[in-house]
mmCIF file of N, CA and C and ligand atoms in Angstrom:
data_model
loop_
_atom_site.group_PDB
_atom_site.id
_atom_site.type_symbol
_atom_site.label_atom_id
_atom_site.label_comp_id
_atom_site.label_asym_id
_atom_site.label_seq_id
_atom_site.Cartn_x
_atom_site.Cartn_y
_atom_site.Cartn_z
ATOM 1 N N UNK A 1 -20.302 -51.692 -44.553
ATOM 2 C CA UNK A 1 -21.596 -51.782 -44.015
ATOM 3 C C UNK A 1 -21.748 -50.997 -42.710
ATOM 4 N N UNK A 2 -21.012 -51.533 -41.907
ATOM 5 C CA UNK A 2 -21.092 -50.952 -40.576
ATOM 6 C C UNK A 2 -20.140 -49.578 -40.659
ATOM 7 N N UNK A 3 -19.552 -49.494 -41.320
ATOM 8 C CA UNK A 3 -18.717 -48.015 -41.382
ATOM 9 C C UNK A 3 -19.695 -46.930 -41.693
ATOM 10 N N UNK A 4 -20.333 -47.532 -42.921
ATOM 11 C CA UNK A 4 -21.227 -46.683 -43.788
ATOM 12 C C UNK A 4 -22.650 -46.006 -42.409
ATOM 13 N N UNK A 5 -22.866 -47.045 -41.671
ATOM 14 C CA UNK A 5 -23.914 -46.699 -40.793
ATOM 15 C C UNK A 5 -23.416 -45.539 -39.526
ATOM 16 N N UNK A 6 -22.159 -46.125 -39.513
ATOM 17 C CA UNK A 6 -21.684 -45.060 -38.159
ATOM 18 C C UNK A 6 -21.444 -43.823 -38.867
ATOM 19 N N UNK A 7 -21.116 -43.296 -40.379
ATOM 20 C CA UNK A 7 -20.843 -42.241 -40.717
ATOM 21 C C UNK A 7 -22.418 -41.458 -41.023
ATOM 22 N N UNK A 8 -23.580 -42.401 -41.389
ATOM 23 C CA UNK A 8 -24.856 -41.873 -41.293
ATOM 24 C C UNK A 8 -25.241 -41.407 -40.159
ATOM 25 N N UNK A 9 -25.163 -42.221 -38.940
ATOM 26 C CA UNK A 9 -25.371 -41.597 -37.568
ATOM 27 C C UNK A 9 -24.664 -40.585 -37.275
ATOM 28 N N UNK A 10 -23.401 -40.546 -37.654
ATOM 29 C CA UNK A 10 -22.776 -39.052 -37.131
ATOM 30 C C UNK A 10 -23.516 -37.984 -37.978
ATOM 31 N N UNK A 11 -23.540 -38.299 -39.129
ATOM 32 C CA UNK A 11 -24.116 -37.173 -40.039
ATOM 33 C C UNK A 11 -25.484 -36.629 -39.259
ATOM 34 N N UNK A 12 -26.469 -37.603 -38.971
ATOM 35 C CA UNK A 12 -27.612 -37.228 -38.474
ATOM 36 C C UNK A 12 -27.312 -36.395 -37.219
ATOM 37 N N UNK A 13 -26.584 -37.094 -35.937
ATOM 38 C CA UNK A 13 -26.509 -36.646 -35.080
ATOM 39 C C UNK A 13 -25.781 -35.122 -34.924
ATOM 40 N N UNK A 14 -25.008 -34.876 -36.169
ATOM 41 C CA UNK A 14 -24.542 -33.513 -36.076
ATOM 42 C C UNK A 14 -25.748 -32.694 -36.732
ATOM 43 N N UNK A 15 -26.490 -33.135 -37.435
ATOM 44 C CA UNK A 15 -27.565 -32.261 -37.903
ATOM 45 C C UNK A 15 -28.516 -32.273 -36.861
ATOM 46 N N UNK A 16 -28.900 -32.964 -35.968
ATOM 47 C CA UNK A 16 -29.790 -32.488 -34.782
ATOM 48 C C UNK A 16 -29.146 -31.579 -33.778
ATOM 49 N N UNK A 17 -27.762 -31.707 -33.552
ATOM 50 C CA UNK A 17 -27.143 -31.019 -32.926
ATOM 51 C C UNK A 17 -27.432 -29.507 -33.300
ATOM 52 N N UNK A 18 -27.071 -29.223 -34.720
ATOM 53 C CA UNK A 18 -27.262 -28.316 -35.353
ATOM 54 C C UNK A 18 -28.414 -27.546 -35.207
ATOM 55 N N UNK A 19 -29.722 -28.282 -35.339
ATOM 56 C CA UNK A 19 -30.825 -27.878 -34.985
ATOM 57 C C UNK A 19 -31.081 -27.392 -33.692
ATOM 58 N N UNK A 20 -30.685 -28.297 -32.777
ATOM 59 C CA UNK A 20 -30.833 -27.824 -31.344
ATOM 60 C C UNK A 20 -30.281 -26.836 -30.880
ATOM 61 N N UNK A 21 -29.211 -26.851 -31.207
ATOM 62 C CA UNK A 21 -28.205 -25.401 -30.724
ATOM 63 C C UNK A 21 -28.246 -24.360 -31.411
ATOM 64 N N UNK A 22 -28.212 -24.141 -32.702
ATOM 65 C CA UNK A 22 -27.841 -23.069 -33.634
ATOM 66 C C UNK A 22 -29.652 -23.038 -34.338
ATOM 67 N N UNK A 23 -30.405 -23.376 -34.464
ATOM 68 C CA UNK A 23 -31.616 -23.400 -34.756
ATOM 69 C C UNK A 23 -32.427 -22.375 -34.412
ATOM 70 N N UNK A 24 -33.030 -23.093 -33.343
ATOM 71 C CA UNK A 24 -34.206 -21.765 -32.816
ATOM 72 C C UNK A 24 -33.788 -20.786 -31.896
ATOM 73 N N UNK A 25 -32.662 -20.452 -31.350
ATOM 74 C CA UNK A 25 -32.299 -19.484 -30.760
ATOM 75 C C UNK A 25 -32.429 -18.169 -31.580
ATOM 76 N N UNK A 26 -31.861 -18.081 -32.742
ATOM 77 C CA UNK A 26 -31.939 -16.731 -33.370
ATOM 78 C C UNK A 26 -33.251 -16.371 -33.785
ATOM 79 N N UNK A 27 -34.242 -17.479 -33.881
ATOM 80 C CA UNK A 27 -35.257 -16.807 -34.329
ATOM 81 C C UNK A 27 -36.417 -16.729 -33.286
ATOM 82 N N UNK A 28 -36.063 -17.358 -31.944
ATOM 83 C CA UNK A 28 -36.887 -17.107 -30.949
ATOM 84 C C UNK A 28 -36.884 -15.552 -30.418
ATOM 85 N N UNK A 29 -35.670 -14.940 -30.232
ATOM 86 C CA UNK A 29 -35.378 -13.751 -29.490
ATOM 87 C C UNK A 29 -36.474 -12.820 -30.257
ATOM 88 N N UNK A 30 -36.203 -12.560 -31.663
ATOM 89 C CA UNK A 30 -37.089 -11.454 -31.946
ATOM 90 C C UNK A 30 -38.470 -11.577 -31.744
ATOM 91 N N UNK A 31 -38.910 -12.807 -31.997
ATOM 92 C CA UNK A 31 -40.200 -13.304 -31.594
ATOM 93 C C UNK A 31 -40.479 -12.870 -30.281
ATOM 94 N N UNK A 32 -39.789 -13.130 -29.089
ATOM 95 C CA UNK A 32 -40.067 -12.802 -28.020
ATOM 96 C C UNK A 32 -40.674 -11.454 -27.942
ATOM 97 N N UNK A 33 -39.560 -10.426 -28.205
ATOM 98 C CA UNK A 33 -39.726 -9.299 -27.811
ATOM 99 C C UNK A 33 -41.087 -8.454 -27.923
ATOM 100 N N UNK A 34 -41.583 -8.756 -29.120
ATOM 101 C CA UNK A 34 -43.022 -7.900 -29.665
ATOM 102 C C UNK A 34 -44.149 -8.708 -28.788
ATOM 103 N N UNK A 35 -43.880 -10.064 -28.342
ATOM 104 C CA UNK A 35 -45.007 -10.347 -27.755
ATOM 105 C C UNK A 35 -45.252 -9.732 -26.122
ATOM 106 N N UNK A 36 -43.969 -9.693 -25.673
ATOM 107 C CA UNK A 36 -43.949 -9.183 -24.404
ATOM 108 C C UNK A 36 -44.418 -7.795 -24.299
ATOM 109 N N UNK A 37 -44.161 -6.887 -25.323
ATOM 110 C CA UNK A 37 -44.384 -5.579 -25.345
ATOM 111 C C UNK A 37 -45.685 -5.330 -25.274
ATOM 112 N N UNK A 38 -46.437 -6.395 -26.330
ATOM 113 C CA UNK A 38 -48.050 -6.318 -26.353
ATOM 114 C C UNK A 38 -48.497 -6.647 -24.977
ATOM 115 N N UNK A 39 -48.225 -7.469 -24.518
ATOM 116 C CA UNK A 39 -48.756 -8.090 -23.077
ATOM 117 C C UNK A 39 -48.469 -6.856 -21.936
ATOM 118 N N UNK A 40 -47.165 -5.946 -22.095
ATOM 119 C CA UNK A 40 -47.100 -5.013 -21.286
ATOM 120 C C UNK A 40 -48.280 -4.193 -21.813
ATOM 121 N N UNK A 41 -48.341 -3.804 -22.590
ATOM 122 C CA UNK A 41 -49.326 -2.741 -23.329
ATOM 123 C C UNK A 41 -50.933 -3.197 -22.543
ATOM 124 N N UNK A 42 -51.313 -4.488 -22.596
ATOM 125 C CA UNK A 42 -52.304 -4.814 -22.357
ATOM 126 C C UNK A 42 -52.836 -4.564 -20.963
ATOM 127 N N UNK A 43 -51.240 -4.915 -20.280
ATOM 128 C CA UNK A 43 -51.870 -4.600 -18.882
ATOM 129 C C UNK A 43 -51.810 -3.237 -18.688
ATOM 130 N N UNK A 44 -51.348 -2.644 -19.176
ATOM 131 C CA UNK A 44 -51.522 -0.806 -18.941
ATOM 132 C C UNK A 44 -52.757 -0.554 -19.205
ATOM 133 N N UNK A 45 -53.124 -0.905 -20.336
ATOM 134 C CA UNK A 45 -54.763 -0.578 -21.041
ATOM 135 C C UNK A 45 -55.648 -1.238 -20.038
ATOM 136 N N UNK A 46 -55.293 -2.294 -19.436
ATOM 137 C CA UNK A 46 -56.748 -3.116 -18.543
ATOM 138 C C UNK A 46 -56.654 -2.799 -17.227
ATOM 139 N N UNK A 47 -55.559 -2.059 -16.743
ATOM 140 C CA UNK A 47 -55.615 -2.040 -15.297
ATOM 141 C C UNK A 47 -56.424 -0.599 -14.922
ATOM 142 N N UNK A 48 -56.468 0.234 -15.693
ATOM 143 C CA UNK A 48 -57.561 1.215 -15.078
ATOM 144 C C UNK A 48 -58.743 0.759 -14.865
ATOM 145 N N UNK A 49 -59.677 0.304 -15.757
ATOM 146 C CA UNK A 49 -61.097 0.050 -15.563
ATOM 147 C C UNK A 49 -60.908 -0.929 -14.517
ATOM 148 N N UNK A 50 -60.479 -2.024 -14.654
ATOM 149 C CA UNK A 50 -60.483 -3.185 -13.374
ATOM 150 C C UNK A 50 -60.275 -2.082 -12.085
ATOM 151 N N UNK A 51 -59.547 -1.454 -11.835
ATOM 152 C CA UNK A 51 -59.497 -0.748 -10.294
ATOM 153 C C UNK A 51 -60.774 -0.128 -10.410
ATOM 154 N N UNK A 52 -60.988 0.853 -11.073
ATOM 155 C CA UNK A 52 -62.209 1.775 -11.285
ATOM 156 C C UNK A 52 -63.445 0.653 -11.079
ATOM 157 N N UNK A 53 -63.621 -0.482 -11.667
ATOM 158 C CA UNK A 53 -64.638 -1.618 -11.625
ATOM 159 C C UNK A 53 -64.739 -1.974 -10.011
ATOM 160 N N UNK A 54 -63.761 -2.247 -9.554
ATOM 161 C CA UNK A 54 -63.470 -2.685 -8.259
ATOM 162 C C UNK A 54 -64.066 -1.578 -7.241
ATOM 163 N N UNK A 55 -63.728 -0.686 -7.451
ATOM 164 C CA UNK A 55 -64.140 0.705 -6.583
ATOM 165 C C UNK A 55 -65.711 0.979 -6.676
ATOM 166 N N UNK A 56 -66.137 0.522 -7.893
ATOM 167 C CA UNK A 56 -67.552 1.085 -8.108
ATOM 168 C C UNK A 56 -68.267 0.014 -7.202
ATOM 169 N N UNK A 57 -67.647 -1.026 -7.677
ATOM 170 C CA UNK A 57 -68.583 -2.384 -6.852
ATOM 171 C C UNK A 57 -68.149 -2.230 -5.142
ATOM 172 N N UNK A 58 -67.441 -1.627 -4.821
ATOM 173 C CA UNK A 58 -67.454 -1.641 -3.455
ATOM 174 C C UNK A 58 -68.454 -0.432 -3.076
ATOM 175 N N UNK A 59 -68.388 0.785 -3.676
ATOM 176 C CA UNK A 59 -69.059 1.952 -3.270
ATOM 177 C C UNK A 59 -70.617 1.816 -3.608
ATOM 178 N N UNK A 60 -70.816 1.426 -4.810
ATOM 179 C CA UNK A 60 -72.039 1.561 -5.063
ATOM 180 C C UNK A 60 -73.128 -0.050 -5.130
ATOM 181 N N UNK A 61 -72.728 -0.792 -4.938
ATOM 182 C CA UNK A 61 -73.164 -2.162 -4.764
ATOM 183 C C UNK A 61 -73.357 -2.646 -3.491
ATOM 184 N N UNK A 62 -72.806 -1.888 -2.149
ATOM 185 C CA UNK A 62 -73.011 -2.792 -1.053
ATOM 186 C C UNK A 62 -74.014 -1.887 -0.108
ATOM 187 N N UNK A 63 -74.869 -1.046 -0.717
ATOM 188 C CA UNK A 63 -75.451 -0.273 0.266
ATOM 189 C C UNK A 63 -76.732 -0.979 0.624
ATOM 190 N N UNK A 64 -77.043 -2.096 -0.282
ATOM 191 C CA UNK A 64 -78.437 -2.689 0.111
ATOM 192 C C UNK A 64 -78.138 -4.232 0.622
ATOM 193 N N UNK A 65 -76.942 -4.841 0.213
ATOM 194 C CA UNK A 65 -76.659 -6.136 0.284
ATOM 195 C C UNK A 65 -75.120 -6.248 0.389
ATOM 196 N N UNK A 66 -75.004 -7.252 0.858
ATOM 197 C CA UNK A 66 -73.269 -7.552 0.978
ATOM 198 C C UNK A 66 -72.878 -7.989 -0.470
ATOM 199 N N UNK A 67 -71.532 -7.870 -0.805
ATOM 200 C CA UNK A 67 -70.939 -8.463 -1.961
ATOM 201 C C UNK A 67 -70.767 -10.186 -2.188
ATOM 202 N N UNK A 68 -71.737 -10.927 -1.052
ATOM 203 C CA UNK A 68 -71.722 -12.192 -1.344
ATOM 204 C C UNK A 68 -72.557 -12.560 -2.539
ATOM 205 N N UNK A 69 -73.609 -11.907 -2.904
ATOM 206 C CA UNK A 69 -74.572 -12.213 -4.042
ATOM 207 C C UNK A 69 -73.587 -11.917 -5.259
ATOM 208 N N UNK A 70 -72.876 -10.890 -5.269
ATOM 209 C CA UNK A 70 -72.148 -10.712 -6.582
ATOM 210 C C UNK A 70 -70.940 -12.125 -6.581
ATOM 211 N N UNK A 71 -70.282 -12.237 -5.390
ATOM 212 C CA UNK A 71 -69.178 -13.198 -5.420
ATOM 213 C C UNK A 71 -69.513 -14.463 -6.047
ATOM 214 N N UNK A 72 -70.663 -14.704 -5.411
ATOM 215 C CA UNK A 72 -71.370 -16.564 -5.703
ATOM 216 C C UNK A 72 -71.750 -16.306 -7.296
ATOM 217 N N UNK A 73 -72.006 -15.284 -7.775
ATOM 218 C CA UNK A 73 -72.525 -15.080 -9.297
ATOM 219 C C UNK A 73 -71.319 -15.751 -10.232
ATOM 220 N N UNK A 74 -72.113 -16.201 -11.401
ATOM 221 C CA UNK A 74 -71.134 -16.035 -12.609
ATOM 222 C C UNK A 74 -71.876 -15.960 -13.731
ATOM 223 N N UNK A 75 -71.847 -14.722 -14.035
ATOM 224 C CA UNK A 75 -72.728 -14.249 -15.200
ATOM 225 C C UNK A 75 -71.756 -14.203 -16.677
ATOM 226 N N UNK A 76 -72.668 -14.237 -17.785
ATOM 227 C CA UNK A 76 -71.950 -13.579 -18.947
ATOM 228 C C UNK A 76 -71.970 -12.259 -19.029
ATOM 229 N N UNK A 77 -71.519 -11.459 -20.097
ATOM 230 C CA UNK A 77 -71.885 -10.240 -20.273
ATOM 231 C C UNK A 77 -73.193 -9.516 -20.457
ATOM 232 N N UNK A 78 -74.038 -10.186 -20.712
ATOM 233 C CA UNK A 78 -75.423 -9.913 -21.175
ATOM 234 C C UNK A 78 -76.235 -9.819 -20.035
ATOM 235 N N UNK A 79 -75.791 -11.205 -19.008
ATOM 236 C CA UNK A 79 -76.352 -11.443 -17.517
ATOM 237 C C UNK A 79 -75.891 -10.285 -16.556
ATOM 238 N N UNK A 80 -74.885 -9.986 -16.678
ATOM 239 C CA UNK A 80 -74.377 -8.710 -15.914
ATOM 240 C C UNK A 80 -75.012 -7.399 -16.018
ATOM 241 N N UNK A 81 -75.091 -7.210 -17.334
ATOM 242 C CA UNK A 81 -75.265 -6.082 -17.772
ATOM 243 C C UNK A 81 -76.913 -5.647 -17.255
ATOM 244 N N UNK A 82 -77.843 -6.951 -17.560
ATOM 245 C CA UNK A 82 -79.050 -7.153 -17.021
ATOM 246 C C UNK A 82 -79.121 -6.898 -15.430
ATOM 247 N N UNK A 83 -78.387 -7.618 -15.037
ATOM 248 C CA UNK A 83 -78.250 -7.343 -13.179
ATOM 249 C C UNK A 83 -77.916 -6.018 -13.129
ATOM 250 N N UNK A 84 -76.833 -5.396 -13.672
ATOM 251 C CA UNK A 84 -76.612 -4.274 -13.284
ATOM 252 C C UNK A 84 -77.896 -2.936 -13.433
ATOM 253 N N UNK A 85 -78.034 -3.309 -14.622
ATOM 254 C CA UNK A 85 -79.408 -2.544 -14.953
ATOM 255 C C UNK A 85 -80.657 -2.550 -13.873
ATOM 256 N N UNK A 86 -80.775 -3.781 -13.631
ATOM 257 C CA UNK A 86 -82.012 -4.144 -12.696
ATOM 258 C C UNK A 86 -81.634 -3.470 -11.259
ATOM 259 N N UNK A 87 -80.137 -3.355 -10.956
ATOM 260 C CA UNK A 87 -79.913 -2.741 -9.436
ATOM 261 C C UNK A 87 -80.116 -1.237 -9.566
ATOM 262 N N UNK A 88 -79.528 -0.542 -10.865
ATOM 263 C CA UNK A 88 -79.898 0.481 -11.071
ATOM 264 C C UNK A 88 -81.283 1.250 -10.995
ATOM 265 N N UNK A 89 -82.332 0.339 -11.390
ATOM 266 C CA UNK A 89 -83.833 0.316 -11.332
ATOM 267 C C UNK A 89 -83.932 0.258 -9.846
ATOM 268 N N UNK A 90 -83.409 -0.611 -9.046
ATOM 269 C CA UNK A 90 -83.853 -0.359 -7.710
ATOM 270 C C UNK A 90 -83.211 0.713 -6.953
ATOM 271 N N UNK A 91 -82.444 1.473 -7.398
ATOM 272 C CA UNK A 91 -81.706 2.502 -6.766
ATOM 273 C C UNK A 91 -80.234 2.908 -6.701
ATOM 274 N N UNK A 92 -79.240 1.794 -7.245
ATOM 275 C CA UNK A 92 -78.040 2.004 -7.395
ATOM 276 C C UNK A 92 -77.379 3.106 -8.242
ATOM 277 N N UNK A 93 -76.518 4.045 -7.429
ATOM 278 C CA UNK A 93 -76.014 5.066 -8.097
ATOM 279 C C UNK A 93 -74.947 4.969 -9.310
ATOM 280 N N UNK A 94 -75.308 4.687 -10.430
ATOM 281 C CA UNK A 94 -74.228 4.544 -11.170
ATOM 282 C C UNK A 94 -74.708 5.324 -12.566
ATOM 283 N N UNK A 95 -73.978 6.159 -13.095
ATOM 284 C CA UNK A 95 -74.580 6.531 -14.575
ATOM 285 C C UNK A 95 -73.964 5.611 -15.861
ATOM 286 N N UNK A 96 -74.181 5.782 -17.077
ATOM 287 C CA UNK A 96 -74.315 4.935 -18.202
ATOM 288 C C UNK A 96 -72.839 4.324 -18.178
ATOM 289 N N UNK A 97 -71.697 5.419 -18.367
ATOM 290 C CA UNK A 97 -70.278 5.084 -18.192
ATOM 291 C C UNK A 97 -69.775 4.401 -17.155
ATOM 292 N N UNK A 98 -70.303 4.673 -16.060
ATOM 293 C CA UNK A 98 -69.929 3.770 -14.870
ATOM 294 C C UNK A 98 -70.351 2.376 -14.908
ATOM 295 N N UNK A 99 -71.820 2.342 -15.529
ATOM 296 C CA UNK A 99 -72.172 0.695 -15.429
ATOM 297 C C UNK A 99 -71.534 0.152 -16.465
ATOM 298 N N UNK A 100 -71.000 0.912 -17.688
ATOM 299 C CA UNK A 100 -70.046 -0.141 -18.632
ATOM 300 C C UNK A 100 -68.896 -0.721 -17.994
ATOM 301 N N UNK A 101 -68.359 0.412 -17.369
ATOM 302 C CA UNK A 101 -66.916 0.236 -16.544
ATOM 303 C C UNK A 101 -67.229 -1.073 -15.370
ATOM 304 N N UNK A 102 -68.188 -1.170 -14.807
ATOM 305 C CA UNK A 102 -68.723 -2.073 -13.680
ATOM 306 C C UNK A 102 -69.005 -3.141 -14.373
ATOM 307 N N UNK A 103 -69.786 -3.561 -15.397
ATOM 308 C CA UNK A 103 -70.100 -4.522 -16.179
ATOM 309 C C UNK A 103 -68.704 -5.278 -16.839
ATOM 310 N N UNK A 104 -67.902 -4.572 -17.291
ATOM 311 C CA UNK A 104 -66.847 -5.128 -17.780
ATOM 312 C C UNK A 104 -65.846 -5.635 -16.749
ATOM 313 N N UNK A 105 -65.996 -5.244 -15.585
ATOM 314 C CA UNK A 105 -65.325 -5.552 -14.496
ATOM 315 C C UNK A 105 -65.918 -7.139 -14.011
ATOM 316 N N UNK A 106 -67.119 -6.818 -13.929
ATOM 317 C CA UNK A 106 -67.794 -7.971 -13.350
ATOM 318 C C UNK A 106 -67.707 -9.204 -13.979
ATOM 319 N N UNK A 107 -67.438 -9.157 -15.339
ATOM 320 C CA UNK A 107 -67.431 -10.315 -16.459
ATOM 321 C C UNK A 107 -66.214 -10.617 -15.979
ATOM 322 N N UNK A 108 -65.093 -10.052 -16.115
ATOM 323 C CA UNK A 108 -63.728 -10.341 -15.966
ATOM 324 C C UNK A 108 -63.447 -11.049 -14.422
ATOM 325 N N UNK A 109 -63.873 -10.812 -13.822
ATOM 326 C CA UNK A 109 -63.879 -11.001 -12.116
ATOM 327 C C UNK A 109 -64.782 -12.232 -12.080
ATOM 328 N N UNK A 110 -65.883 -12.027 -12.305
ATOM 329 C CA UNK A 110 -67.288 -12.766 -11.896
ATOM 330 C C UNK A 110 -67.851 -13.453 -13.108
ATOM 331 N N UNK A 111 -67.063 -13.768 -14.206
ATOM 332 C CA UNK A 111 -67.569 -14.338 -15.504
ATOM 333 C C UNK A 111 -67.758 -15.980 -15.684
ATOM 334 N N UNK A 112 -68.356 -16.289 -16.679
ATOM 335 C CA UNK A 112 -68.600 -17.859 -16.759
ATOM 336 C C UNK A 112 -67.031 -18.690 -16.694
HETATM 337 C C1 HEC B 201 -81.145 -0.114 -3.921
HETATM 338 C C2 HEC B 201 -80.528 -1.252 -3.336
HETATM 339 C C3 HEC B 201 -79.544 -2.008 -4.033
HETATM 340 C C4 HEC B 201 -78.591 -1.648 -4.582
HETATM 341 C C5 HEC B 201 -77.737 -0.373 -4.595
HETATM 342 C C6 HEC B 201 -77.844 -3.010 -5.214
HETATM 343 N N1 HEC B 201 -78.437 -3.837 -5.173
HETATM 344 FE FE1 HEC B 201 -78.433 -6.008 -5.952
HETATM 345 N N2 HEC B 201 -79.860 -6.465 -5.047
HETATM 346 C C7 HEC B 201 -81.185 -5.642 -4.417
HETATM 347 C C8 HEC B 201 -81.765 -6.466 -3.801
HETATM 348 C C9 HEC B 201 -83.435 -6.069 -2.940
HETATM 349 C C10 HEC B 201 -81.743 -7.771 -4.370
HETATM 350 C C11 HEC B 201 -82.444 -9.170 -4.072
HETATM 351 C C12 HEC B 201 -83.870 -8.942 -4.839
HETATM 352 C C13 HEC B 201 -83.478 -9.340 -6.175
HETATM 353 O O1 HEC B 201 -82.387 -10.161 -6.631
HETATM 354 O O2 HEC B 201 -84.072 -8.538 -7.359
HETATM 355 C C14 HEC B 201 -80.419 -7.804 -5.013
HETATM 356 C C15 HEC B 201 -79.987 -8.902 -5.631
HETATM 357 C C16 HEC B 201 -78.603 -8.734 -6.134
HETATM 358 C C17 HEC B 201 -77.889 -10.087 -7.115
HETATM 359 C C18 HEC B 201 -78.442 -11.624 -6.856
HETATM 360 C C19 HEC B 201 -79.543 -11.625 -7.749
HETATM 361 C C20 HEC B 201 -78.958 -11.689 -9.404
HETATM 362 O O3 HEC B 201 -79.801 -11.269 -10.229
HETATM 363 O O4 HEC B 201 -78.128 -12.290 -9.175
HETATM 364 C C21 HEC B 201 -76.941 -9.629 -7.572
HETATM 365 C C22 HEC B 201 -75.769 -10.255 -8.161
HETATM 366 C C23 HEC B 201 -76.758 -8.262 -7.007
HETATM 367 N N3 HEC B 201 -77.977 -7.593 -6.394
HETATM 368 C C24 HEC B 201 -75.740 -7.192 -7.443
HETATM 369 C C25 HEC B 201 -75.780 -5.862 -7.368
HETATM 370 C C26 HEC B 201 -74.554 -5.267 -7.968
HETATM 371 C C27 HEC B 201 -73.502 -5.615 -8.936
HETATM 372 C C28 HEC B 201 -74.878 -3.776 -7.651
HETATM 373 C C29 HEC B 201 -73.960 -2.827 -7.836
HETATM 374 C C30 HEC B 201 -74.339 -2.105 -9.334
HETATM 375 C C31 HEC B 201 -76.059 -3.934 -6.692
HETATM 376 N N4 HEC B 201 -76.409 -5.095 -6.481
HETATM 377 C C32 HEC B 201 -76.622 -2.932 -6.088
HETATM 378 C C33 HEC B 201 -80.731 -4.213 -3.923
HETATM 379 C C34 HEC B 201 -79.582 -3.822 -4.379
#
C-alpha cells in the first residue's frame, strides 16, 4: 500500500515537473514574437497622428482660451467631434483632415 502510494506520488510529481519545465516553454516563444511585432507596428502607426494632434491642439486651440478647458474635459468621440466643430464655428483654424486628426488625439488623450 505504502509503496504504491509512493510510486503514484513519484509519477505525479514527475508529470508535474515535465509540464512545468518542458511544457509551456517551446509553445510560448513562437507565440510571443508575433504579438511583439504587432505591438511595434501599432506604435509605429499610432505615433504620427498623436504627435500631429498634440501640435494642432497647441497651435490652433489656444488662441481664445488656455488648454485647461480641454484638459478638464472627458468626452467621447462624438462629443469631441461636436466640440471641435463648435470651436471651428467660433473661428478655430482647422481643415477637415486636421479636425479628424485632432478629434482622434483628443479621444485618446482626454477620452472617457
Ligand atoms: C475662436 C476662439 C476659440 C478657439 C480658436 C477655440 N475655442 Fe474652445 N472655446 C471658445 C469659447 C469662447 C469657449 C466658451 C464658450 C463655449 O463653451 O461655447 C470655448 C470653450 C471650449 C471648451 C469647453 C466647453 C466644452 O464644450 O467642453 C472646450 C473643451 C474647448 N473650447 C475646446 C477647444 C478646442 C479643442 C479648440 C481647438 C480645436 C478650441 N477650443 C479652440 C473659443 C475658442
